[in-house]
Each structure stands twice: as structure tokens, then as C-alpha cells.
């Protein structure tokens, strides 16, 4: 770990152009955005945990996805809000490593969650007779272990391989630390690191291909069955929308990382870089809350119960 003595801090140059008033304005939008993200995810998680009727594989995986959304948003928002409030753009080496781990594992965790959810819906619609035989409680626990362990191990391995080499720079042109950025700051990259990055990229691409192939087969199966079509609209559609939502914003972030141009305004580049860790954690739970009928029904019932309670208190 020779690089620990190279730099004890990093400078987030993406914050350089923001004046005090601009920081305050962004803070006033970012803080409610974070609170709203936490709120909508906690509402969905609470409903799934408290309602026994929702203790089914599909909703358990939705709950896992919401936990990952919370994890990713918390990995980004608190440090970002701190930089805005304290008017600083300096992050310590240790905080940078922790945030890199959180953001990277969140990003991979989205794909593992969405992959398992696609597998669950494929079995339910294309192999309904085998669904309850395959999707047992043991299988669910194994899939949950995969959902969380694979991203954490991937992030840990990539970070350890990156931190083996000294860093030649400490300027980060982003609003947060990221594993790929640390790779670019390293003075060298060996073949082993390149091979490991390629292996993990192939695994992620395989998961993406599996998800899209699963939904293609599901759509084909729905054409021949009205029942499957209804099941697709009520259970698969939110998964597909959540997938496209995350893939879209991830591609925007990748485009920025790979093809970021100095011609583009800094504010636009900043939005491109944070979009995949800001938009999906807020939008996805709203999608599930609106489209999934059992969850929507429970939310409406809870709101009506609160309204009746308030009305009764006013009458007293």
C-alpha cells in the first residue's frame, strides 16, 4: 500500500466552479431529494416486511432492491451534502476509498437484484409448474446471498487491486469518488488488474443479456396466453421499467466517463455523473408502489386509515 503515503486527500475539481450561493441552492434541492429517496424506499420496505401476504419471493426481491437503492443513495448524498455545506471540495483518502466501495457495490448490486428478479418472473410465467418447486425458501436465501455478496466481493477485489500501486494524481473531476477514477489516478495498471476488470465486465454483461433474454421469452409467452399477459402487466412491467431506468442512466454515466468532453458545461457533466445514483433510487420505488397492485392497495389502505384517524381526532 505505497500509495497511502502518496496522497492523504483528494480534490473534487467538479465543485471548483460553484460559488457559495450556487452551493446553497444545490443543497436546498439535494437535501429534500435525499429525504424523499429515503422516505419512498422505507415506505415500500416497511409495507413488504409488515404485510404477511407480501412475504413472497417477488416482493422479497423488490425489498432487496429498495435496500440497495437506500445503500447507494446514502453512499452519495451525505458526503455530497457535507461538501456543499462546508464549502470544501477536499476528501480524505479513507473517505474516498469507502465511498468508492459503496458506489461500486451499489452499481453492481442493481444488476444482481434485477437479474434475480428477471429469473423469478421467468419461472413464474414461462415455467409456472416448476416455480414453487424451484423457488423455495432455501433458493430465495441463496439468491439473496448472491445479490449482496457478489457486488461486495467485486468492489473489494477491484479496490484492493487498484490500491496496490502509488497514485500519481489527486484531482478527481467528479462529485464523488469512484473505483474507475482511482484506477485512472494510479501510476500503473498491471495485466492482472486488466484481466480481473475484464472478467467482472463479462459477468455483468452476461447478467444484462440474461435479463433481456428472459424478458424477451416472457413477452413471447404472453402473446399466447391472456393470463400470462395480465401477469406480465401487473408483475413484470415494473421490473422492466426499473431495468430500463437504471440501464439508461448507467449508460449516461458511462458515456461521461468514457467520452466526457471539456466542451460540455460542468453542471451538465456533473448531472451525467450522478444521474445513475440519484434517479433510480428515487424513481424505482415509486414505480413499484404505483404499478404493483398489492403494494399500491396497502399504501392506499394505510393512507385512508391515517385520514380516518385524523378526522376522528378533529371531531374529538
Tab-separated table of C-alpha atoms in Angstrom:
chain	number	residue	atom	x	y	z
A	1	UNK	CA	0.000	0.000	0.000
A	2	UNK	CA	2.687	2.511	-1.019
A	3	UNK	CA	0.034	4.884	-2.281
A	4	UNK	CA	-1.228	5.623	1.236
A	5	UNK	CA	1.835	7.816	1.778
A	6	UNK	CA	1.482	9.428	-1.669
A	7	UNK	CA	-1.709	11.407	-1.052
A	8	UNK	CA	-3.733	11.728	2.131
A	9	UNK	CA	-6.539	13.624	0.414
A	10	UNK	CA	-8.188	14.162	-2.972
A	11	UNK	CA	-9.682	17.264	-4.558
A	12	UNK	CA	-13.101	17.033	-6.217
A	13	UNK	CA	-12.496	19.552	-9.010
A	14	UNK	CA	-16.117	19.285	-10.217
A	15	UNK	CA	-17.025	21.536	-7.268
A	16	UNK	CA	-14.486	24.242	-8.094
A	17	UNK	CA	-16.813	26.411	-10.171
A	18	UNK	CA	-19.637	26.584	-7.633
A	19	UNK	CA	-19.996	29.813	-5.678
A	20	UNK	CA	-21.433	29.990	-2.166
A	21	UNK	CA	-24.892	30.864	-3.465
A	22	UNK	CA	-24.775	28.016	-6.001
A	23	UNK	CA	-23.788	25.544	-3.279
A	24	UNK	CA	-26.669	26.699	-1.079
A	25	UNK	CA	-29.135	26.381	-3.972
A	26	UNK	CA	-27.949	22.869	-4.810
A	27	UNK	CA	-28.026	21.924	-1.122
A	28	UNK	CA	-31.658	23.101	-0.863
A	29	UNK	CA	-32.600	20.715	-3.675
A	30	UNK	CA	-30.288	17.831	-2.753
A	31	UNK	CA	-31.343	17.532	0.904
A	32	UNK	CA	-35.111	17.154	0.181
A	33	UNK	CA	-34.171	14.811	-2.672
A	34	UNK	CA	-32.272	12.584	-0.264
A	35	UNK	CA	-35.049	12.665	2.339
A	36	UNK	CA	-37.634	11.825	-0.336
A	37	UNK	CA	-35.492	8.938	-1.608
A	38	UNK	CA	-35.147	7.542	1.914
A	39	UNK	CA	-38.872	8.002	2.573
A	40	UNK	CA	-40.228	6.250	-0.535
A	41	UNK	CA	-37.828	3.318	-0.117
A	42	UNK	CA	-38.569	2.925	3.607
A	43	UNK	CA	-42.325	3.008	2.918
A	44	UNK	CA	-42.014	0.175	0.400
A	45	UNK	CA	-39.683	-1.852	2.634
A	46	UNK	CA	-41.951	-1.394	5.664
A	47	UNK	CA	-45.086	-2.469	3.785
A	48	UNK	CA	-43.390	-5.606	2.449
A	49	UNK	CA	-41.988	-6.532	5.867
A	50	UNK	CA	-45.210	-5.870	7.802
A	51	UNK	CA	-47.698	-7.500	5.424
A	52	UNK	CA	-47.511	-11.296	5.503
A	53	UNK	CA	-49.335	-11.560	2.195
A	54	UNK	CA	-46.310	-9.902	0.574
A	55	UNK	CA	-43.824	-12.403	2.016
A	56	UNK	CA	-43.338	-13.961	-1.409
A	57	UNK	CA	-40.137	-14.237	-3.485
A	58	UNK	CA	-41.062	-11.443	-5.898
A	59	UNK	CA	-41.752	-8.910	-3.139
A	60	UNK	CA	-38.751	-10.040	-1.108
A	61	UNK	CA	-36.553	-9.242	-4.111
A	62	UNK	CA	-38.295	-5.873	-4.506
A	63	UNK	CA	-37.478	-5.214	-0.844
A	64	UNK	CA	-33.844	-6.146	-1.522
A	65	UNK	CA	-33.741	-3.738	-4.464
A	66	UNK	CA	-35.099	-0.919	-2.287
A	67	UNK	CA	-32.440	-1.652	0.334
A	68	UNK	CA	-29.795	-1.355	-2.360
A	69	UNK	CA	-31.338	1.945	-3.516
A	70	UNK	CA	-31.049	3.244	0.065
A	71	UNK	CA	-27.480	1.981	0.266
A	72	UNK	CA	-26.436	3.695	-2.965
A	73	UNK	CA	-28.168	6.992	-2.154
A	74	UNK	CA	-26.599	7.031	1.317
A	75	UNK	CA	-23.194	6.361	-0.205
A	76	UNK	CA	-23.520	9.519	-2.302
A	77	UNK	CA	-25.772	12.094	-0.631
A	78	UNK	CA	-24.313	12.604	2.902
A	79	UNK	CA	-20.720	13.284	1.727
A	80	UNK	CA	-22.009	15.452	-1.121
A	81	UNK	CA	-24.233	17.477	1.224
A	82	UNK	CA	-21.263	17.899	3.572
A	83	UNK	CA	-19.071	19.294	0.779
A	84	UNK	CA	-21.802	21.762	-0.182
A	85	UNK	CA	-22.487	22.894	3.382
A	86	UNK	CA	-18.852	23.204	4.466
A	87	UNK	CA	-17.819	24.799	1.152
A	88	UNK	CA	-14.998	22.323	0.650
A	89	UNK	CA	-14.011	20.015	-2.174
A	90	UNK	CA	-11.378	18.017	-0.292
A	91	UNK	CA	-11.980	14.383	0.638
A	92	UNK	CA	-9.620	12.238	2.697
A	93	UNK	CA	-8.049	9.087	1.304
A	94	UNK	CA	-10.006	6.842	3.678
A	95	UNK	CA	-13.367	8.509	2.911
A	96	UNK	CA	-12.649	8.267	-0.798
A	97	UNK	CA	-11.986	4.517	-0.564
A	98	UNK	CA	-15.166	3.949	1.482
A	99	UNK	CA	-17.291	5.930	-0.965
A	100	UNK	CA	-15.728	4.153	-3.933
A	101	UNK	CA	-16.636	0.814	-2.361
A	102	UNK	CA	-20.211	1.940	-1.653
A	103	UNK	CA	-20.873	3.377	-5.127
A	104	UNK	CA	-19.302	0.439	-6.966
A	105	UNK	CA	-21.093	-2.234	-4.922
A	106	UNK	CA	-24.378	-0.329	-5.316
A	107	UNK	CA	-23.951	-0.223	-9.105
A	108	UNK	CA	-23.229	-3.954	-9.372
A	109	UNK	CA	-25.943	-4.681	-6.788
A	110	UNK	CA	-28.564	-3.101	-9.034
A	111	UNK	CA	-27.716	-5.598	-11.765
A	112	UNK	CA	-27.675	-8.618	-9.426
A	113	UNK	CA	-31.053	-7.591	-7.994
A	114	UNK	CA	-32.601	-7.031	-11.417
A	115	UNK	CA	-31.109	-10.295	-12.722
A	116	UNK	CA	-32.623	-12.335	-9.887
A	117	UNK	CA	-35.965	-10.554	-10.309
A	118	UNK	CA	-35.957	-11.405	-14.025
A	119	UNK	CA	-35.196	-15.051	-13.192
A	120	UNK	CA	-38.085	-15.106	-10.707
A	121	UNK	CA	-40.552	-13.700	-13.258
A	122	UNK	CA	-39.262	-16.046	-15.978
A	123	UNK	CA	-40.019	-19.052	-13.783
A	124	UNK	CA	-43.426	-17.679	-12.755
A	125	UNK	CA	-44.615	-17.071	-16.329
A	126	UNK	CA	-42.655	-19.445	-18.572
A	127	UNK	CA	-42.258	-22.354	-16.115
A	128	UNK	CA	-45.226	-21.968	-13.729
A	129	UNK	CA	-45.442	-25.699	-12.911
A	130	UNK	CA	-41.859	-25.694	-11.606
A	131	UNK	CA	-41.999	-22.312	-9.861
A	132	UNK	CA	-42.817	-23.446	-6.318
A	133	UNK	CA	-40.521	-26.467	-6.678
A	134	UNK	CA	-37.533	-24.317	-7.633
A	135	UNK	CA	-38.250	-21.067	-5.804
A	136	UNK	CA	-38.162	-22.497	-2.285
A	137	UNK	CA	-37.148	-20.564	0.827
A	138	UNK	CA	-33.641	-22.067	0.550
A	139	UNK	CA	-33.360	-20.876	-3.053
A	140	UNK	CA	-34.551	-17.407	-2.076
A	141	UNK	CA	-31.894	-17.171	0.634
A	142	UNK	CA	-29.215	-18.351	-1.780
A	143	UNK	CA	-30.285	-15.776	-4.348
A	144	UNK	CA	-30.273	-13.029	-1.700
A	145	UNK	CA	-26.763	-14.082	-0.710
A	146	UNK	CA	-25.677	-13.814	-4.345
A	147	UNK	CA	-27.400	-10.418	-4.708
A	148	UNK	CA	-25.362	-8.905	-1.872
A	149	UNK	CA	-22.144	-10.929	-1.722
A	150	UNK	CA	-21.170	-10.704	-5.394
A	151	UNK	CA	-21.203	-6.850	-5.528
A	152	UNK	CA	-19.341	-6.551	-2.216
A	153	UNK	CA	-16.659	-9.062	-3.220
A	154	UNK	CA	-16.319	-7.472	-6.660
A	155	UNK	CA	-15.894	-3.992	-5.191
A	156	UNK	CA	-13.418	-5.269	-2.592
A	157	UNK	CA	-11.260	-7.096	-5.138
A	158	UNK	CA	-11.235	-4.172	-7.570
A	159	UNK	CA	-10.299	-1.698	-4.830
A	160	UNK	CA	-7.526	-3.880	-3.424
A	161	UNK	CA	-6.049	-4.372	-6.878
A	162	UNK	CA	-6.205	-0.640	-7.570
A	163	UNK	CA	-4.658	0.359	-4.232
A	164	UNK	CA	-1.589	-1.814	-4.803
A	165	UNK	CA	0.024	0.949	-6.856
A	166	UNK	CA	1.000	4.510	-5.911
A	167	UNK	CA	-1.218	7.324	-7.133
A	168	UNK	CA	0.288	9.920	-9.469
A	169	UNK	CA	-2.558	12.458	-9.151
A	170	UNK	CA	-5.161	13.510	-6.600
A	171	UNK	CA	-7.513	15.539	-8.816
A	172	UNK	CA	-10.957	13.937	-9.305
A	173	UNK	CA	-13.196	15.566	-11.908
A	174	UNK	CA	-16.398	14.302	-10.284
A	175	UNK	CA	-18.687	14.996	-7.339
A	176	UNK	CA	-17.707	11.728	-5.644
A	177	UNK	CA	-15.004	9.062	-5.552
A	178	UNK	CA	-15.295	6.022	-7.774
A	179	UNK	CA	-13.206	2.905	-8.339
A	180	UNK	CA	-12.642	3.648	-12.026
A	181	UNK	CA	-11.382	7.120	-11.122
A	182	UNK	CA	-8.852	5.678	-8.668
A	183	UNK	CA	-7.673	3.351	-11.437
A	184	UNK	CA	-7.010	6.355	-13.659
A	185	UNK	CA	-5.108	8.120	-10.876
A	186	UNK	CA	-2.820	5.117	-10.326
A	187	UNK	CA	0.669	5.362	-11.749
A	188	UNK	CA	0.383	1.960	-13.403
A	189	UNK	CA	-2.039	-0.841	-14.185
A	190	UNK	CA	-0.790	-4.417	-14.482
A	191	UNK	CA	-2.122	-7.293	-16.558
A	192	UNK	CA	-3.769	-8.987	-13.560
A	193	UNK	CA	-5.880	-5.926	-12.872
A	194	UNK	CA	-6.831	-5.649	-16.531
A	195	UNK	CA	-7.819	-9.343	-16.621
A	196	UNK	CA	-9.924	-9.073	-13.437
A	197	UNK	CA	-11.690	-5.989	-14.797
A	198	UNK	CA	-12.425	-7.899	-17.998
A	199	UNK	CA	-13.781	-10.899	-16.086
A	200	UNK	CA	-16.121	-8.766	-13.974
A	201	UNK	CA	-17.226	-6.841	-17.073
A	202	UNK	CA	-18.061	-10.126	-18.826
A	203	UNK	CA	-20.055	-11.329	-15.800
A	204	UNK	CA	-22.025	-8.068	-15.681
A	205	UNK	CA	-22.665	-8.183	-19.431
A	206	UNK	CA	-23.814	-11.790	-19.079
A	207	UNK	CA	-26.293	-10.757	-16.395
A	208	UNK	CA	-27.604	-7.966	-18.615
A	209	UNK	CA	-28.003	-10.345	-21.560
A	210	UNK	CA	-29.742	-12.891	-19.317
A	211	UNK	CA	-32.210	-10.252	-18.135
A	212	UNK	CA	-33.098	-9.081	-21.634
A	213	UNK	CA	-33.357	-12.666	-22.965
A	214	UNK	CA	-35.633	-13.559	-20.033
A	215	UNK	CA	-37.978	-10.676	-20.773
A	216	UNK	CA	-37.998	-11.479	-24.483
A	217	UNK	CA	-39.095	-15.049	-23.667
A	218	UNK	CA	-41.665	-13.697	-21.202
A	219	UNK	CA	-43.116	-11.355	-23.841
A	220	UNK	CA	-43.295	-14.208	-26.357
A	221	UNK	CA	-45.060	-16.418	-23.786
A	222	UNK	CA	-47.548	-13.637	-23.006
A	223	UNK	CA	-48.660	-13.466	-26.637
A	224	UNK	CA	-50.190	-16.921	-26.399
A	225	UNK	CA	-51.942	-16.523	-23.042
A	226	UNK	CA	-54.300	-13.859	-21.727
A	227	UNK	CA	-53.478	-14.939	-18.172
A	228	UNK	CA	-49.748	-14.550	-18.789
A	229	UNK	CA	-50.374	-11.172	-20.400
A	230	UNK	CA	-52.203	-9.948	-17.304
A	231	UNK	CA	-49.445	-11.342	-15.085
A	232	UNK	CA	-46.843	-9.549	-17.196
A	233	UNK	CA	-48.642	-6.218	-16.929
A	234	UNK	CA	-49.066	-6.491	-13.158
A	235	UNK	CA	-45.738	-8.025	-12.109
A	236	UNK	CA	-43.148	-7.866	-14.919
A	237	UNK	CA	-43.795	-4.380	-16.255
A	238	UNK	CA	-42.405	-2.544	-13.179
A	239	UNK	CA	-39.307	-4.787	-13.254
A	240	UNK	CA	-38.765	-3.976	-16.927
A	241	UNK	CA	-39.284	-0.237	-16.387
A	242	UNK	CA	-36.879	-0.285	-13.407
A	243	UNK	CA	-34.309	-2.127	-15.532
A	244	UNK	CA	-34.566	0.313	-18.435
A	245	UNK	CA	-34.479	3.224	-15.985
A	246	UNK	CA	-31.221	2.057	-14.427
A	247	UNK	CA	-29.596	0.984	-17.714
A	248	UNK	CA	-30.416	4.352	-19.293
A	249	UNK	CA	-28.827	6.407	-16.512
A	250	UNK	CA	-25.881	3.998	-16.271
A	251	UNK	CA	-25.192	4.447	-19.975
A	252	UNK	CA	-25.293	8.216	-19.482
A	253	UNK	CA	-22.704	7.898	-16.699
A	254	UNK	CA	-20.525	5.563	-18.775
A	255	UNK	CA	-20.739	7.984	-21.704
A	256	UNK	CA	-19.489	10.739	-19.423
A	257	UNK	CA	-16.624	8.610	-18.071
A	258	UNK	CA	-15.521	7.351	-21.492
A	259	UNK	CA	-16.311	10.293	-23.750
A	260	UNK	CA	-16.598	13.263	-21.363
A	261	UNK	CA	-15.757	16.418	-23.248
A	262	UNK	CA	-14.299	19.637	-21.925
A	263	UNK	CA	-16.695	21.470	-24.264
A	264	UNK	CA	-19.740	20.450	-22.220
A	265	UNK	CA	-20.807	22.704	-19.320
A	266	UNK	CA	-19.543	21.473	-15.947
A	267	UNK	CA	-23.069	21.442	-14.492
A	268	UNK	CA	-24.268	19.120	-17.268
A	269	UNK	CA	-21.277	16.814	-16.809
A	270	UNK	CA	-21.951	16.717	-13.064
A	271	UNK	CA	-25.555	15.703	-13.702
A	272	UNK	CA	-24.429	12.962	-16.089
A	273	UNK	CA	-22.023	11.593	-13.483
A	274	UNK	CA	-24.525	11.433	-10.592
A	275	UNK	CA	-27.685	10.518	-12.539
A	276	UNK	CA	-27.420	6.744	-12.045
A	277	UNK	CA	-27.010	7.073	-8.278
A	278	UNK	CA	-29.713	9.768	-7.866
A	279	UNK	CA	-32.563	8.999	-10.281
A	280	UNK	CA	-33.112	5.188	-9.952
A	281	UNK	CA	-33.150	5.174	-6.109
A	282	UNK	CA	-35.940	7.760	-6.205
A	283	UNK	CA	-37.929	6.617	-9.241
A	284	UNK	CA	-37.834	2.806	-8.899
A	285	UNK	CA	-39.701	2.517	-5.569
A	286	UNK	CA	-42.332	4.934	-6.899
A	287	UNK	CA	-42.759	2.703	-9.958
A	288	UNK	CA	-43.260	-0.382	-7.792
A	289	UNK	CA	-45.604	1.452	-5.452
A	290	UNK	CA	-47.811	2.568	-8.344
A	291	UNK	CA	-47.791	-0.493	-10.628
A	292	UNK	CA	-47.725	-3.460	-8.222
A	293	UNK	CA	-51.366	-3.819	-7.164
A	294	UNK	CA	-50.835	-5.465	-3.728
A	295	UNK	CA	-48.347	-2.782	-2.672
A	296	UNK	CA	-50.490	0.022	-4.082
A	297	UNK	CA	-53.534	-1.360	-2.266
A	298	UNK	CA	-51.671	-1.466	1.059
A	299	UNK	CA	-50.401	2.085	0.599
A	300	UNK	CA	-53.902	3.383	-0.177
A	301	UNK	CA	-55.314	1.494	2.821
A	302	UNK	CA	-52.649	2.971	5.115
A	303	UNK	CA	-53.347	6.499	3.841
A	304	UNK	CA	-57.102	6.045	4.327
A	305	UNK	CA	-56.501	4.741	7.837
A	306	UNK	CA	-54.416	7.812	8.688
A	307	UNK	CA	-57.077	10.083	7.215
A	308	UNK	CA	-59.820	8.451	9.289
A	309	UNK	CA	-57.654	8.756	12.380
A	310	UNK	CA	-57.040	12.460	11.784
A	311	UNK	CA	-60.755	13.025	11.174
A	312	UNK	CA	-61.646	11.251	14.417
A	313	UNK	CA	-59.149	13.348	16.376
A	314	UNK	CA	-60.583	16.547	14.889
A	315	UNK	CA	-64.123	15.506	15.896
A	316	UNK	CA	-62.955	14.890	19.466
